[in-house]
Amino acid sequence: MGASALDDHDVIIIGAGLTGIYQLYRARELGLDVTVLEAADGLGGTWYHNRYPGCRFDSESYTYGYSFSKELLDEWHWTEHFSPQPENLKYLDHVADKFDLRRHMQFGCKVRAARYDEDARTWSVEVEDGRTLRCRFLVTAVGILSTPTMPRVDGIDRFQGPWFHTYDWPHDGVDLTGKRVAVIGTGATAVQLIPVIAESVSELFVFQRHPNWCAPLHNGQITEEEMADIRARYDEIFERCRKTPGGFIHMPDRRKPAEVPEAERYAFYEELYRSSGFRIWQGNFRDVLMDDAANEEFSAFVADKIRERVKDPVTAETLVPKDHGFGTRRVPMETRYYEAYNRDNVHLVDLNDTPIERVTEAGVLTSDRDYEVDVIVYATGFDAVTGAFDRIEFTGVGGRTLREKWADGPVTYLGLLSAGFPNLIMLAGPQSGSGFTNFGRGVEEGVDWTTGLLRYLQEHGCTSIDTTEEAERQWVGHVEDMYDLLLVSKVKSWFTGYNSNVEGHDHFRPVAYNGGAPKYRKRLAEVAERGYEGFVLA
Ligand code: NA7
């Protein structure tokens, strides 16, 4: 594709997770010389790293997996409706082997920096092992939750026992049986982990800064018969996912809650609470995510459920969020999470009353007391969406770095390119509609579209693609407008770019695209039909 003069590659993909694997498959189909650089020692991304007990999908398994191969769909059996991490990793390994993708991947290759050569229109990619590789197109598939963050408290490395972030859970496992364990954080990760380890540890101290609105996952096994039925309905399932804003099988209810009689409304809420997966969030009244009154009513309903499930009223009250409404942060899906607090060996520490002062050799010191523990688990989240980009020194036209350009938040066109960084194509990047839906679905569509773009560039002999500041201005404006429609915009979370553990992430940053998958898909299709409007091809 005009890159034949290079000794290296037409395309380098950074990251061998769900996204990178599929982009590799598609790029290879175009006959491109492509290699994938992966920092870890194996493929799988999120599913390679997160090995903590309880880790699993919150998407229905059969909606998360790839749809591109009928043969793959026909042969793969998801054993649970919300499949656990080991099976998810096995699935991705299976895909890589089935399509003979592994030989295009290089593991243990952490990209340190990448510099655009304006004359040659190529990227030089520096790997931490000292090598520099060149490519025409540099494609990032670095994930949106791949840069774990630790709390900014003193003493973390003074602790004498094992300690780790959930993302870095030891691969050979860690036996917590009979141990005193501290878990810091109560996000989606902690909510999966806590009820599982509560059963075997001697004491579990959960350090909570803000509670989240969690909802029952209602997971279950998938029998052979059920799987056969799912296989027969795959077309219908994927078609349904295409129609929903979140890319899940759950369609929002567009009725105005105020127009639905109260008894009917509450029957609906009960039904949602009994339903599995994200239906309670994505299949709720649309207004619950957009209108204060609707949100308040539903939040009060869920608060009562928490109070019913947690025996000690003080603990129950500590677990009820007071600073944000249901669904305005990503909803942690739980399996007997609240019941864990009914156990004698589980203790909730409210950091609002007694903040952490520091970590000591023996445990966690709060303003109230010293919690002596054997193991400390940090479930403290991620430098989400832009973190992985900030960790690589991307230098574009005129020596400007992406980090400088994005200091106040990402600036992109369609979440795919950032002006001044030609040939750097971001998959499921900041402000892209691909990353903020049911990930499997969003990513597959994003990759298919990008593959169409690469084909176009190939066929038209283009050696560079960039975008303009005007196209970016319009896109970022649209991204911000989409935030304004949702209550999510009023709440500090990784959706709105906040992270107390990352310098400068203390204000709103438009990292997510909230317009929904159908709107994003339509926009991408129009852009392509108009000869890649908003892009500058050379
Ligand atoms: P989240 O959702 O970002 O949660 C991180 C949790 O860690 C959250 O409860 C934070 O409290 C807490 N946290 C972070 N820093 C601190 C400090 N310094 N002290 C105490 N507590 C802290 O990350 P997860 O890994 O749980 O989930 C990420 C996504 O993965 C999730 O949305 C799913 O999509 C899958 P805070 O609320 O900030 O007070």
Coordinates of C-alpha atoms and ligand atoms in Angstrom, one line a residue:
M1 CA 0.0 0.0 0.0
G2 CA 2.7 2.5 -0.9
A3 CA 4.6 1.4 2.1
S4 CA 6.5 -1.3 0.2
A5 CA 9.7 0.7 0.4
L6 CA 9.8 0.3 4.2
D7 CA 11.7 -2.5 5.7
D8 CA 9.3 -2.7 8.5
H9 CA 5.5 -2.8 8.4
D10 CA 2.5 -1.3 6.6
V11 CA 0.6 -1.3 9.9
I12 CA 1.7 -1.6 13.5
I13 CA -1.1 -2.3 16.0
I14 CA -0.4 -1.5 19.7
G15 CA -2.3 -3.9 21.9
A16 CA -3.4 -7.6 21.5
G17 CA -6.7 -7.4 23.3
L18 CA -10.2 -7.9 21.9
T19 CA -9.7 -4.9 19.6
G20 CA -6.1 -5.5 18.4
I21 CA -6.9 -9.2 17.6
Y22 CA -9.7 -8.3 15.4
Q23 CA -8.0 -5.4 13.6
L24 CA -5.1 -7.8 12.9
Y25 CA -7.4 -10.3 11.4
R26 CA -9.0 -7.6 9.1
A27 CA -5.8 -5.9 8.2
R28 CA -4.2 -9.1 7.2
E29 CA -7.2 -9.8 4.9
L30 CA -6.3 -6.6 3.0
G31 CA -2.9 -8.1 2.3
L32 CA -1.1 -5.7 4.6
D33 CA 2.1 -6.5 6.4
V34 CA 1.0 -6.0 10.0
T35 CA 2.5 -6.7 13.4
V36 CA 1.0 -6.3 16.8
L37 CA 3.1 -5.1 19.7
E38 CA 1.8 -6.2 23.1
A39 CA 3.4 -5.1 26.4
A40 CA 2.2 -8.2 28.2
D41 CA 3.5 -11.7 27.8
G42 CA 0.2 -12.9 26.3
L43 CA -2.8 -11.7 24.4
G44 CA -6.1 -10.8 25.8
G45 CA -5.7 -7.3 27.2
T46 CA -8.3 -6.8 29.9
W47 CA -8.9 -10.5 30.1
Y48 CA -5.2 -11.2 30.3
H49 CA -4.6 -8.9 33.2
N50 CA -7.7 -8.9 35.5
R51 CA -7.4 -12.3 37.2
Y52 CA -9.0 -11.4 40.5
P53 CA -11.6 -13.8 41.8
G54 CA -15.1 -13.0 40.5
C55 CA -13.9 -11.2 37.4
R56 CA -16.4 -11.6 34.6
F57 CA -18.4 -9.9 31.9
D58 CA -21.2 -7.6 32.6
S59 CA -22.3 -7.9 29.0
E60 CA -24.2 -11.1 28.1
S61 CA -21.4 -13.4 26.9
Y62 CA -23.0 -14.1 23.6
T63 CA -23.3 -10.4 22.8
Y64 CA -19.7 -9.7 23.7
G65 CA -18.0 -12.3 21.5
Y66 CA -17.0 -11.6 17.9
S67 CA -19.7 -12.0 15.3
F68 CA -17.5 -12.0 12.2
S69 CA -17.1 -15.8 11.8
K70 CA -20.1 -18.1 11.6
E71 CA -17.8 -21.0 12.2
L72 CA -16.6 -19.4 15.4
L73 CA -20.1 -18.7 16.5
D74 CA -21.1 -22.3 15.8
E75 CA -18.3 -23.9 17.7
W76 CA -18.0 -21.8 20.8
H77 CA -20.0 -22.6 23.9
W78 CA -20.3 -19.9 26.5
T79 CA -20.8 -21.7 29.7
E80 CA -22.3 -18.8 31.7
H81 CA -24.6 -15.9 30.8
F82 CA -21.9 -13.6 32.1
S83 CA -18.7 -15.5 31.4
P84 CA -15.8 -15.4 33.9
Q85 CA -12.3 -14.2 33.1
P86 CA -10.6 -17.6 32.6
E87 CA -13.1 -18.5 29.9
N88 CA -12.9 -15.1 28.3
L89 CA -9.2 -15.4 28.0
K90 CA -9.5 -19.0 26.6
Y91 CA -11.9 -17.6 24.0
L92 CA -9.5 -15.0 22.8
D93 CA -6.7 -17.6 22.8
H94 CA -8.9 -19.8 20.7
V95 CA -9.7 -17.0 18.2
A96 CA -6.0 -16.2 17.8
D97 CA -5.1 -19.9 17.2
K98 CA -8.0 -20.6 15.0
F99 CA -7.2 -17.8 12.6
D100 CA -3.4 -18.2 13.0
L101 CA -3.0 -14.7 14.3
R102 CA -0.4 -15.3 17.0
R103 CA 2.5 -15.4 14.6
H104 CA 1.9 -11.7 13.8
M105 CA 2.1 -10.7 17.5
Q106 CA 5.1 -9.7 19.5
F107 CA 4.8 -10.1 23.3
G108 CA 6.7 -8.3 26.0
C109 CA 7.0 -5.3 23.6
K110 CA 6.1 -2.2 25.5
V111 CA 5.9 0.8 23.3
R112 CA 7.8 3.7 24.9
A113 CA 7.5 6.4 22.2
A114 CA 6.4 6.9 18.6
R115 CA 7.5 9.7 16.4
Y116 CA 6.0 10.8 13.1
D117 CA 8.4 11.5 10.3
E118 CA 6.8 14.2 8.2
D119 CA 8.9 13.6 5.1
A120 CA 8.6 9.9 4.9
R121 CA 5.0 9.9 6.3
T122 CA 5.8 7.0 8.6
W123 CA 5.9 6.4 12.3
S124 CA 9.0 5.3 14.1
V125 CA 7.9 3.2 17.1
E126 CA 10.3 2.8 20.0
V127 CA 10.0 -0.3 22.0
E128 CA 11.4 -0.6 25.6
D129 CA 13.7 -3.4 24.5
G130 CA 15.6 -0.8 22.5
R131 CA 14.3 -1.6 19.0
T132 CA 12.7 1.0 16.7
L133 CA 10.2 -0.2 14.2
R134 CA 8.7 1.8 11.3
C135 CA 5.3 1.7 9.8
R136 CA 3.0 3.7 7.6
F137 CA 0.0 3.5 9.8
L138 CA 0.1 3.2 13.6
V139 CA -3.1 1.8 15.0
T140 CA -3.8 2.0 18.8
A141 CA -5.8 -0.7 20.4
V142 CA -4.7 0.1 23.9
G143 CA -8.0 -0.3 25.7
I144 CA -9.9 2.2 27.8
L145 CA -9.3 0.6 31.3
S146 CA -5.7 -0.6 30.9
T147 CA -3.7 1.9 33.1
P148 CA -4.4 1.0 36.7
T149 CA -4.0 3.8 39.3
M150 CA -2.9 3.6 42.9
P151 CA -4.2 5.9 45.6
R152 CA -2.0 8.8 46.4
V153 CA -1.3 7.8 50.0
D154 CA 2.0 7.4 51.7
G155 CA 3.5 4.1 52.7
I156 CA 2.1 1.8 50.0
D157 CA 5.4 0.0 49.4
R158 CA 6.3 -0.1 53.1
F159 CA 3.6 -2.8 53.7
Q160 CA 5.3 -6.1 54.5
G161 CA 2.7 -8.5 53.1
P162 CA 1.6 -9.0 49.5
W163 CA -0.2 -6.0 48.0
F164 CA -1.3 -5.4 44.4
H165 CA -3.8 -3.7 42.2
T166 CA -6.7 -5.9 41.0
Y167 CA -5.5 -5.4 37.4
D168 CA -2.1 -7.0 38.5
W169 CA -3.6 -9.9 40.4
P170 CA -0.8 -12.5 40.6
H171 CA -1.0 -14.9 37.7
D172 CA -0.2 -17.9 39.8
G173 CA -3.0 -16.9 42.2
V174 CA -2.8 -15.9 45.8
D175 CA -4.3 -17.9 48.6
L176 CA -6.4 -15.7 50.8
T177 CA -7.8 -18.5 52.9
G178 CA -7.8 -17.5 56.6
K179 CA -6.0 -14.2 55.8
R180 CA -6.9 -10.7 57.0
V181 CA -7.4 -8.7 53.8
A182 CA -8.0 -5.0 53.1
V183 CA -9.8 -4.0 49.9
I184 CA -9.5 -0.4 49.0
G185 CA -12.3 0.9 46.6
T186 CA -15.9 -0.1 45.9
G187 CA -16.2 0.2 42.2
A188 CA -17.3 -2.5 39.7
T189 CA -14.1 -4.5 40.3
A190 CA -14.4 -4.6 44.1
V191 CA -18.0 -5.4 43.9
Q192 CA -17.2 -8.5 41.9
L193 CA -14.3 -9.5 44.2
I194 CA -15.6 -8.8 47.7
P195 CA -18.4 -11.5 47.9
V196 CA -16.1 -14.2 46.5
I197 CA -13.2 -13.7 48.8
A198 CA -15.4 -12.9 51.8
E199 CA -16.2 -16.6 52.0
S200 CA -12.6 -17.7 52.6
V201 CA -10.7 -14.9 54.3
S202 CA -10.7 -14.6 58.1
E203 CA -11.4 -10.9 58.1
L204 CA -12.2 -8.5 55.3
F205 CA -11.9 -4.8 55.7
V206 CA -13.5 -2.8 52.8
F207 CA -12.4 0.8 52.6
Q208 CA -15.1 2.8 50.9
R209 CA -14.9 6.5 49.8
H210 CA -18.1 6.6 47.8
P211 CA -20.6 3.8 47.5
N212 CA -22.0 2.9 44.0
W213 CA -25.4 1.9 42.9
C214 CA -25.0 -1.8 42.4
A215 CA -27.6 -4.1 40.9
P216 CA -28.0 -7.9 40.8
L217 CA -26.3 -9.6 37.9
H218 CA -28.5 -12.8 38.0
N219 CA -25.9 -14.9 36.3
G220 CA -26.5 -18.5 35.4
Q221 CA -25.1 -21.5 33.5
I222 CA -25.9 -21.9 29.8
T223 CA -27.0 -25.4 29.0
E224 CA -26.3 -27.2 25.7
E225 CA -29.9 -26.6 24.7
E226 CA -29.8 -22.9 25.6
M227 CA -26.6 -22.5 23.7
A228 CA -28.1 -24.2 20.7
D229 CA -31.0 -21.8 20.8
I230 CA -28.6 -18.8 21.2
R231 CA -26.7 -20.1 18.1
A232 CA -29.8 -20.3 16.1
R233 CA -30.7 -16.7 17.1
Y234 CA -27.3 -15.1 16.7
D235 CA -28.4 -12.9 13.7
E236 CA -31.4 -11.7 15.6
I237 CA -29.3 -11.0 18.8
F238 CA -26.7 -9.0 16.9
E239 CA -29.4 -7.1 15.0
R240 CA -31.0 -6.2 18.3
C241 CA -27.7 -5.0 19.7
R242 CA -27.3 -2.8 16.6
K243 CA -30.5 -1.0 17.4
T244 CA -29.9 -0.2 21.1
P245 CA -27.9 2.9 22.2
G246 CA -25.6 0.8 24.4
G247 CA -25.0 -2.1 22.0
F248 CA -26.5 -4.4 24.5
I249 CA -29.7 -6.5 24.1
H250 CA -31.5 -4.0 26.4
M251 CA -33.7 -1.4 24.7
P252 CA -34.5 1.7 26.8
D253 CA -38.2 2.2 27.6
R254 CA -39.2 5.5 26.0
R255 CA -42.4 6.0 28.0
K256 CA -42.5 9.0 30.3
P257 CA -42.4 7.6 33.8
A258 CA -44.9 10.2 35.0
E259 CA -47.4 9.0 32.4
V260 CA -47.2 5.4 33.7
P261 CA -49.5 4.7 36.7
E262 CA -47.5 4.4 39.9
A263 CA -48.4 0.8 40.6
E264 CA -47.3 -0.2 37.0
R265 CA -44.1 1.8 37.4
Y266 CA -43.2 0.0 40.6
A267 CA -44.1 -3.4 39.1
F268 CA -41.7 -2.5 36.3
Y269 CA -38.9 -1.5 38.8
E270 CA -39.4 -4.9 40.5
E271 CA -39.2 -6.7 37.2
L272 CA -36.0 -4.8 36.4
Y273 CA -34.5 -5.7 39.7
R274 CA -35.2 -9.4 39.0
S275 CA -33.8 -9.2 35.4
S276 CA -30.3 -10.2 34.5
G277 CA -27.5 -8.0 33.4
F278 CA -27.7 -4.3 32.4
R279 CA -31.4 -4.4 31.7
I280 CA -31.9 -2.4 35.0
W281 CA -29.6 0.3 33.6
Q282 CA -29.9 0.2 29.8
G283 CA -33.5 -1.1 29.6
N284 CA -35.0 1.2 32.2
F285 CA -37.1 4.3 31.5
R286 CA -34.8 6.4 29.3
D287 CA -35.7 9.3 31.6
V288 CA -34.0 7.6 34.6
L289 CA -30.7 8.6 33.0
M290 CA -31.9 12.1 31.8
D291 CA -34.4 13.5 34.2
D292 CA -33.8 14.3 37.8
A293 CA -37.2 13.4 39.1
A294 CA -37.3 10.0 37.3
N295 CA -33.8 9.3 38.5
E296 CA -34.6 10.2 42.1
E297 CA -37.6 7.9 42.2
F298 CA -35.7 4.9 40.8
S299 CA -32.7 5.6 43.1
A300 CA -35.0 5.6 46.1
F301 CA -36.4 2.3 45.0
V302 CA -32.9 0.8 44.7
A303 CA -31.9 2.3 48.1
D304 CA -34.7 0.5 49.7
K305 CA -33.5 -2.8 48.2
I306 CA -30.1 -2.1 49.7
R307 CA -31.7 -1.5 53.1
E308 CA -33.7 -4.7 52.8
R309 CA -30.6 -6.8 51.9
V310 CA -28.2 -5.4 54.5
K311 CA -29.1 -6.3 58.0
D312 CA -27.2 -3.6 60.0
P313 CA -29.0 -0.3 59.3
V314 CA -25.9 1.8 59.8
T315 CA -23.9 -0.3 57.3
A316 CA -26.9 -0.3 54.9
E317 CA -27.0 3.5 55.0
T318 CA -23.2 3.7 54.4
L319 CA -23.8 1.6 51.2
V320 CA -26.5 3.9 49.8
P321 CA -25.0 6.5 47.5
K322 CA -25.9 10.1 48.5
D323 CA -24.0 12.1 46.0
H324 CA -25.2 10.8 42.7
G325 CA -28.2 9.0 41.3
F326 CA -28.6 5.5 39.9
G327 CA -26.9 4.8 36.6
T328 CA -25.0 8.1 36.5
R329 CA -21.9 6.1 36.9
R330 CA -21.3 2.7 35.3
V331 CA -23.5 0.3 37.3
P332 CA -21.5 -2.4 39.1
M333 CA -23.2 -5.7 38.6
E334 CA -23.2 -7.9 41.7
T335 CA -23.8 -11.4 43.0
R336 CA -24.6 -11.3 46.7
Y337 CA -22.5 -8.2 47.2
Y338 CA -24.8 -6.6 49.8
E339 CA -25.2 -9.9 51.6
A340 CA -21.4 -10.1 52.1
Y341 CA -21.9 -7.2 54.6
N342 CA -24.1 -9.5 56.7
R343 CA -21.2 -11.7 57.5
D344 CA -19.4 -11.3 60.8
N345 CA -16.0 -11.3 59.1
V346 CA -16.7 -8.4 56.7
H347 CA -16.3 -4.8 57.9
L348 CA -17.1 -1.7 56.0
V349 CA -14.8 1.3 56.8
D350 CA -16.3 4.6 55.8
L351 CA -13.4 6.8 54.6
N352 CA -15.6 9.9 54.8
D353 CA -15.6 9.5 58.6
T354 CA -12.2 8.1 59.0
P355 CA -9.8 8.9 56.0
I356 CA -6.8 6.8 55.3
E357 CA -3.7 8.5 56.7
R358 CA -1.1 6.1 55.4
V359 CA -0.3 2.5 54.7
T360 CA 2.1 1.1 57.4
E361 CA 4.3 -2.0 57.5
A362 CA 1.4 -3.9 59.1
G363 CA -1.7 -2.5 57.4
V364 CA -3.9 0.6 56.8
L365 CA -3.9 3.5 59.2
T366 CA -7.0 5.6 59.2
S367 CA -7.7 8.6 61.4
D368 CA -9.5 6.2 63.7
R369 CA -7.3 3.1 64.0
D370 CA -4.7 0.8 62.6
Y371 CA -6.1 -2.0 60.6
E372 CA -3.6 -4.8 60.7
V373 CA -3.9 -7.1 57.7
D374 CA -2.0 -9.8 55.8
V375 CA -2.8 -8.6 52.2
I376 CA -3.8 -5.3 50.7
V377 CA -5.8 -5.3 47.5
Y378 CA -6.1 -2.0 45.6
A379 CA -9.4 -1.9 43.6
T380 CA -8.8 1.7 42.9
G381 CA -9.6 1.9 39.2
F382 CA -7.9 3.3 36.2
D383 CA -6.4 6.3 34.5
A384 CA -9.3 5.7 32.1
V385 CA -9.5 6.2 28.4
T386 CA -6.5 8.6 27.9
G387 CA -4.2 6.9 30.4
A388 CA -2.7 4.5 28.0
F389 CA -2.0 7.3 25.5
D390 CA -0.4 9.4 28.1
R391 CA 2.1 6.6 28.9
I392 CA 3.4 6.6 25.3
E393 CA 5.3 9.7 24.0
F394 CA 3.5 10.3 20.7
T395 CA 5.2 13.1 18.8
G396 CA 3.4 14.4 15.7
V397 CA 3.9 17.2 13.2
G398 CA 6.2 20.0 14.4
G399 CA 7.4 18.0 17.3
R400 CA 4.2 18.5 19.3
T401 CA 3.3 15.6 21.6
L402 CA -0.1 14.2 22.1
R403 CA 0.3 14.5 25.8
E404 CA 0.7 18.3 25.4
K405 CA -2.2 18.6 23.0
W406 CA -4.5 16.6 25.4
A407 CA -3.3 18.2 28.6
D408 CA -6.8 19.4 29.3
G409 CA -8.6 16.5 27.8
P410 CA -8.7 14.6 24.5
V411 CA -9.3 16.4 21.3
T412 CA -10.2 14.1 18.4
Y413 CA -12.3 13.8 15.2
L414 CA -14.7 10.9 15.7
G415 CA -12.4 9.5 18.4
L416 CA -10.3 8.2 15.5
L417 CA -7.7 10.8 14.7
S418 CA -6.2 13.8 16.3
A419 CA -5.1 16.7 14.0
G420 CA -1.3 16.9 13.7
F421 CA -0.8 13.2 14.3
P422 CA -1.3 11.8 10.8
N423 CA -1.6 8.1 10.3
L424 CA -2.2 7.5 14.0
I425 CA -5.5 5.7 14.0
M426 CA -7.2 5.1 17.4
L427 CA -9.5 2.2 17.9
A428 CA -12.0 2.6 20.6
G429 CA -10.2 5.8 21.5
P430 CA -11.3 8.7 23.5
Q431 CA -14.6 10.2 22.2
S432 CA -15.2 7.2 20.0
G433 CA -18.5 5.6 19.9
S434 CA -16.9 2.2 19.8
G435 CA -15.5 2.2 23.3
F436 CA -18.5 3.3 25.2
T437 CA -21.0 0.6 24.3
N438 CA -21.0 -3.1 24.8
F439 CA -17.3 -3.4 24.0
G440 CA -17.4 -6.4 21.8
R441 CA -20.0 -4.9 19.5
G442 CA -18.6 -1.4 19.4
V443 CA -15.1 -2.6 18.7
E444 CA -16.1 -4.9 15.9
E445 CA -18.0 -2.1 14.1
G446 CA -15.1 0.3 14.7
V447 CA -12.6 -2.1 13.3
D448 CA -14.8 -2.9 10.3
W449 CA -15.1 0.8 9.5
T450 CA -11.3 1.4 10.0
T451 CA -10.6 -1.6 7.7
G452 CA -12.8 0.1 5.1
L453 CA -10.7 3.3 5.5
L454 CA -7.5 1.3 5.2
R455 CA -8.8 -0.3 2.0
Y456 CA -9.7 3.1 0.6
L457 CA -6.3 4.5 1.4
Q458 CA -4.7 1.4 -0.2
E459 CA -6.8 1.7 -3.4
H460 CA -6.2 5.4 -3.7
G461 CA -2.5 5.2 -3.1
C462 CA -2.8 7.5 -0.1
T463 CA 0.2 7.6 2.2
S464 CA -1.2 9.9 4.8
I465 CA -4.4 10.7 6.6
D466 CA -4.9 13.5 9.0
T467 CA -7.8 15.6 10.2
T468 CA -8.4 19.3 10.7
E469 CA -8.8 21.4 13.8
E470 CA -12.2 22.5 12.4
A471 CA -13.4 18.9 12.1
E472 CA -12.2 18.3 15.7
R473 CA -13.9 21.4 17.0
Q474 CA -17.2 20.2 15.6
W475 CA -16.8 16.7 16.9
V476 CA -15.7 17.7 20.4
G477 CA -18.7 20.1 20.5
H478 CA -21.0 17.3 19.6
V479 CA -19.4 15.0 22.2
E480 CA -20.0 17.7 24.8
D481 CA -23.6 18.2 23.6
M482 CA -24.3 14.5 24.1
Y483 CA -23.0 14.8 27.7
D484 CA -25.4 17.7 28.4
L485 CA -28.4 15.4 27.7
L486 CA -27.4 13.0 30.4
L487 CA -27.3 13.1 34.2
V488 CA -24.0 11.4 33.9
S489 CA -22.5 14.8 33.0
K490 CA -23.2 16.1 36.6
V491 CA -21.3 13.3 38.3
K492 CA -17.5 12.8 38.9
S493 CA -16.5 9.4 37.5
W494 CA -14.2 8.0 34.9
F495 CA -17.0 8.7 32.3
T496 CA -16.5 12.4 32.9
G497 CA -12.7 12.2 33.1
Y498 CA -12.2 12.5 36.8
N499 CA -9.6 10.5 38.8
S500 CA -8.4 11.8 42.2
N501 CA -5.2 9.7 41.8
V502 CA -4.0 11.4 38.6
E503 CA -2.6 14.9 38.6
G504 CA -4.8 17.3 36.7
H505 CA -7.8 15.0 36.4
D506 CA -9.9 17.1 38.7
H507 CA -12.1 18.7 36.1
F508 CA -14.6 17.6 33.4
R509 CA -12.8 16.1 30.4
P510 CA -14.9 14.9 27.5
V511 CA -13.5 11.4 27.3
A512 CA -16.6 9.4 26.4
Y513 CA -19.0 9.4 23.4
N514 CA -22.5 9.3 24.9
G515 CA -24.6 9.6 21.7
G516 CA -25.1 5.9 21.4
A517 CA -24.0 3.3 18.9
P518 CA -26.6 3.9 16.2
K519 CA -25.9 7.6 16.0
Y520 CA -22.1 7.0 15.9
R521 CA -22.5 4.3 13.2
K522 CA -24.7 6.6 11.1
R523 CA -22.1 9.4 11.4
L524 CA -19.3 7.0 10.4
A525 CA -21.2 5.8 7.4
E526 CA -22.0 9.3 6.2
V527 CA -18.3 10.3 6.6
A528 CA -17.2 7.4 4.5
E529 CA -19.9 8.0 1.8
R530 CA -18.7 11.6 1.5
G531 CA -15.2 10.4 0.6
Y532 CA -14.0 10.6 4.2
E533 CA -15.3 14.0 5.0
G534 CA -13.3 15.8 7.7
F535 CA -10.1 13.8 6.9
V536 CA -7.2 15.1 4.9
L537 CA -5.9 12.4 2.6
A538 CA -2.7 12.7 0.7
Ligands
NA7_1 P1 -13.7 2.4 39.4 O1 -15.1 2.2 39.0 O2 -13.0 3.6 39.0 O3 -13.6 2.3 41.0 C1 -12.5 2.6 41.7 C2 -12.8 2.6 43.2 O4 -11.7 2.9 43.9 C3 -13.9 3.6 43.6 O5 -14.7 3.1 44.6 C4 -13.0 4.7 44.1 O6 -13.7 5.6 45.0 C5 -11.9 4.0 44.8 N1 -10.8 4.8 45.0 C6 -10.0 5.3 44.1 N2 -9.0 6.0 44.7 C7 -9.1 5.9 46.0 C8 -8.4 6.3 47.1 N3 -7.3 7.1 46.9 N4 -8.9 6.1 48.3 C9 -10.0 5.3 48.5 N5 -10.7 4.8 47.5 C10 -10.3 5.1 46.2 O7 -12.8 1.2 39.0 P2 -13.1 -0.4 38.9 O8 -11.9 -1.1 38.6 O9 -13.9 -0.8 40.1 O10 -14.1 -0.5 37.7 C11 -13.7 0.1 36.4 C12 -14.6 -0.4 35.3 O11 -14.2 -1.8 35.1 C13 -16.0 -0.5 35.6 O12 -16.7 0.6 35.4 C14 -16.4 -1.6 34.6 O13 -16.6 -1.0 33.4 C15 -15.3 -2.5 34.6 P3 -14.4 6.9 44.6 O14 -15.7 6.5 44.0 O15 -13.5 7.6 43.5 O16 -14.5 7.7 45.8

